[in-house]
Short mmCIF file of C-alpha atoms in Angstrom, two decimals:
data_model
loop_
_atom_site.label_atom_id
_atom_site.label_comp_id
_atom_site.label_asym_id
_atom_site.label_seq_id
_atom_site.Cartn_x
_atom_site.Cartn_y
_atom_site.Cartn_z
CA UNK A 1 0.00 0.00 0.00
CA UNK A 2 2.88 2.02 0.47
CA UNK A 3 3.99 1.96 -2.98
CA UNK A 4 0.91 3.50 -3.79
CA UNK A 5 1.01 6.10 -2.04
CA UNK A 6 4.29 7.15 -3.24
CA UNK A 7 3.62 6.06 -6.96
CA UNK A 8 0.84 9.01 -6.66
CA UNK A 9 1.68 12.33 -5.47
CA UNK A 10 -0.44 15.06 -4.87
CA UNK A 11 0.04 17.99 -7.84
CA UNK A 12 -0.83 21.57 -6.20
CA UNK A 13 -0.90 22.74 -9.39
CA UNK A 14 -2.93 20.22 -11.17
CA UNK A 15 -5.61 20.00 -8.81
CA UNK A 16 -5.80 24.09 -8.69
CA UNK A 17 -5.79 23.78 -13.01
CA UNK A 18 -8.83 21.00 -12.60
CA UNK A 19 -10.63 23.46 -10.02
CA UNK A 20 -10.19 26.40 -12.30
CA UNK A 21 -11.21 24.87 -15.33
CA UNK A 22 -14.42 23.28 -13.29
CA UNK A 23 -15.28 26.59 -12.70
CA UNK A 24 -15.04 28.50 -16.12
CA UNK A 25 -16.78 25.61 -17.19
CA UNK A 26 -19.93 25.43 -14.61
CA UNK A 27 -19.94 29.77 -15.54
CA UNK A 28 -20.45 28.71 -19.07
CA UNK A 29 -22.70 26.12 -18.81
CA UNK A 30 -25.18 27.28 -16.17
CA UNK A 31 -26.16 30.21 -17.56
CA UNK A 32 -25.32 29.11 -21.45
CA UNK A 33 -27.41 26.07 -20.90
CA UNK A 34 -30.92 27.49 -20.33
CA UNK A 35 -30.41 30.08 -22.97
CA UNK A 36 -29.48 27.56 -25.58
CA UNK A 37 -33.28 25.44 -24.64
CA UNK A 38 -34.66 28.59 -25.07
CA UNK A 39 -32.94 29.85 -28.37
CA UNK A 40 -34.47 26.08 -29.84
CA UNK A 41 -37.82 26.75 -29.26
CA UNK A 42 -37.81 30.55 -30.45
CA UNK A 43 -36.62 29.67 -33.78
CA UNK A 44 -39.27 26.99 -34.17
CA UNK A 45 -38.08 23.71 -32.08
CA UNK A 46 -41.32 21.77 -31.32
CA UNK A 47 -39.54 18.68 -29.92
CA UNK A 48 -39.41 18.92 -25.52
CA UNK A 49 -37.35 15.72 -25.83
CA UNK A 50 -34.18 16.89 -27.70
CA UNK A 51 -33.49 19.61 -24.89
CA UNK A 52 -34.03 17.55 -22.29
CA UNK A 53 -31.52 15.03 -23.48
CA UNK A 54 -28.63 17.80 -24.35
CA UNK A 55 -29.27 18.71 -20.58
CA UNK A 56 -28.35 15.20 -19.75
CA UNK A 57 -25.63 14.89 -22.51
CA UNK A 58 -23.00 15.81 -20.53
CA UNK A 59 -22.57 12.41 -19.30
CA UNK A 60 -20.05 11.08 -21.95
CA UNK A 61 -17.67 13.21 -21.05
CA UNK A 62 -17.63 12.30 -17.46
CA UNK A 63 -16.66 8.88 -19.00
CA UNK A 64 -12.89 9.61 -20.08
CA UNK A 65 -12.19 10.75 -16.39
CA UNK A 66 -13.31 7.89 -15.14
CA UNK A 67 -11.58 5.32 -17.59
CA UNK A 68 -8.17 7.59 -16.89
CA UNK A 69 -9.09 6.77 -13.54
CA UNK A 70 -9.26 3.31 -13.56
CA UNK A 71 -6.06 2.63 -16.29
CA UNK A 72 -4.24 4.60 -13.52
CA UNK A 73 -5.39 2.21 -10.50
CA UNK A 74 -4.91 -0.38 -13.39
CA UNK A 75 -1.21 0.40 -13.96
CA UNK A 76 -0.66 1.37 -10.17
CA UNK A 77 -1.41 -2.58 -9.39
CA UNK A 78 0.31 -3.60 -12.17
CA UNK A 79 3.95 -1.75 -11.01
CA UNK A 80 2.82 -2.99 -7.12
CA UNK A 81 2.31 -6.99 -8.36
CA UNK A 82 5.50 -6.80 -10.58
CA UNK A 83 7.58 -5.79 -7.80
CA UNK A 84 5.94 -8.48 -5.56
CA UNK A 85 4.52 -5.81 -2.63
CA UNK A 86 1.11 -6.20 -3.57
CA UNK A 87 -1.39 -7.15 -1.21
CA UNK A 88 -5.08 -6.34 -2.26
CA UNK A 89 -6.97 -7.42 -5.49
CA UNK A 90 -6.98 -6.16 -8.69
CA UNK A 91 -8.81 -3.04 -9.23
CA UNK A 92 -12.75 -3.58 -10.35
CA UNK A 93 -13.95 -1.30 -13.15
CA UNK A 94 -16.47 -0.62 -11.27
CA UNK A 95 -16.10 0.51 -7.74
CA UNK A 96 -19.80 0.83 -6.78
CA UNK A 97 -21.98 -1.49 -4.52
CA UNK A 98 -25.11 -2.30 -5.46
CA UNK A 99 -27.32 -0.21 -3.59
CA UNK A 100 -24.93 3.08 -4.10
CA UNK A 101 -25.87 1.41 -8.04
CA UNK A 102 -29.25 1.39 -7.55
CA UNK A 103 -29.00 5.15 -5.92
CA UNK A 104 -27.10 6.83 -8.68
CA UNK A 105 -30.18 4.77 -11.20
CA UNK A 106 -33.02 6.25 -9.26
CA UNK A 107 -30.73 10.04 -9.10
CA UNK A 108 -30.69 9.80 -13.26
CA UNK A 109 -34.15 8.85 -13.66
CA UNK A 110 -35.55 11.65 -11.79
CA UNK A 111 -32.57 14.23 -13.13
CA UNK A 112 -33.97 13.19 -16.79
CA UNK A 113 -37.78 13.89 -15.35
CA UNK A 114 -36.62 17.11 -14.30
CA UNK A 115 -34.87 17.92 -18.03
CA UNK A 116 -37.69 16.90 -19.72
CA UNK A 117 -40.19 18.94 -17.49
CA UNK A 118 -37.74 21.73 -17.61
CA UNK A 119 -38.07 21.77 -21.22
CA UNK A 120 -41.48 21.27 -21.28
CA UNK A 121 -42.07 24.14 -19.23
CA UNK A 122 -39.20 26.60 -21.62
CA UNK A 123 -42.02 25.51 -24.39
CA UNK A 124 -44.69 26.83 -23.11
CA UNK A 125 -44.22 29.86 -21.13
CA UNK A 126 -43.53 33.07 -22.45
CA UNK A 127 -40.26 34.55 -22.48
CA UNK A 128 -40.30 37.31 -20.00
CA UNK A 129 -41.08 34.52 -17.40
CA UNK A 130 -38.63 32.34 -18.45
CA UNK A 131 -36.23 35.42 -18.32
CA UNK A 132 -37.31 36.19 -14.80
CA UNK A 133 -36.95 32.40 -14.17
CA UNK A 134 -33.76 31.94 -15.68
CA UNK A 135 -32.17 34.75 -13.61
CA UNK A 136 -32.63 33.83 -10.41
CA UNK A 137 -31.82 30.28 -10.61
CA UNK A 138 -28.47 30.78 -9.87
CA UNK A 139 -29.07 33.04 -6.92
CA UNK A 140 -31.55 30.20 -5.74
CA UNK A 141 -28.58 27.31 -6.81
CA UNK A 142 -26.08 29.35 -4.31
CA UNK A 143 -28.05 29.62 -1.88
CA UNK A 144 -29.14 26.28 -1.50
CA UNK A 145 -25.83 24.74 -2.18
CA UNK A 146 -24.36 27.04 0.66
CA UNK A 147 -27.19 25.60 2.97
CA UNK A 148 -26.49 21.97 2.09
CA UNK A 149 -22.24 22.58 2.67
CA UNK A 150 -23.39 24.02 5.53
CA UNK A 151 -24.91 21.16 7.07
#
């Protein structure tokens, strides 16, 4: 275990890149992502469905982290068995247990209820509400994200 420990140092400079680059990206996307639904319908988008799936179609993308992940754990065991000083098992691809599974299945269900009612909703109402709506969901997104850290 030791081996692993020193086969992966911590990068200052890395992680503050990867926080930086989390953040331009969630300032892009928050507000960008709302206006883009809206742009659709305005010039003439009658499907709710297609919105609601680009709202959700950020998920491929979380994929290559997690495959870098795993080729890194995968390599990691691979130096630690060569040089005889591994203990524990190979690493799984995946790491969850069933119920945390079952959790993040029931989480994407209702996240892809809540795109497609989104959408529905950037359909039908008129713009100034959506406006109105679309501005203070950010201030309502702080807040509530600073109540839940809090706890």
């Amino acid at each position: 275990m030791a081996e692993a420990a020193q086969a992966n140092p911590s990068n200052p400079a890395l992680k503050k890149f990867l926080l930086v680059l989390n953040c331009i990206m969630l300032c892009a996307g928050t507000p960008g992502g709302p206006l883009v639904t809206r742009l659709y319908f305005i010039h003439g988008g009658k499907r709710v469905w297609l919105p609601s799936f680009l709202e959700g179609a950020g998920w491929p993308l979380m994929i290559i982290p997690l495959i870098i992940s795993y080729i890194h754990r995968r390599r990691q065991w691979a130096i630690a068995t060569a040089k005889g000083g591994c203990s524990y098992p190979a690493p799984r691809l995946f790491q969850l247990k069933p119920f945390l599974f079952a959790s993040a299945v029931v989480a994407g269900v209702l996240t892809g209820l809540d795109a497609y009612l989104y959408a529905y909703g950037v359909e039908r109402i008129p713009v100034s509400t959506v406006t109105l709506i679309l501005s203070t969901q950010l201030a309502f997104t702080a807040g509530f994200a600073y109540l839940l850290v809090k706890q």
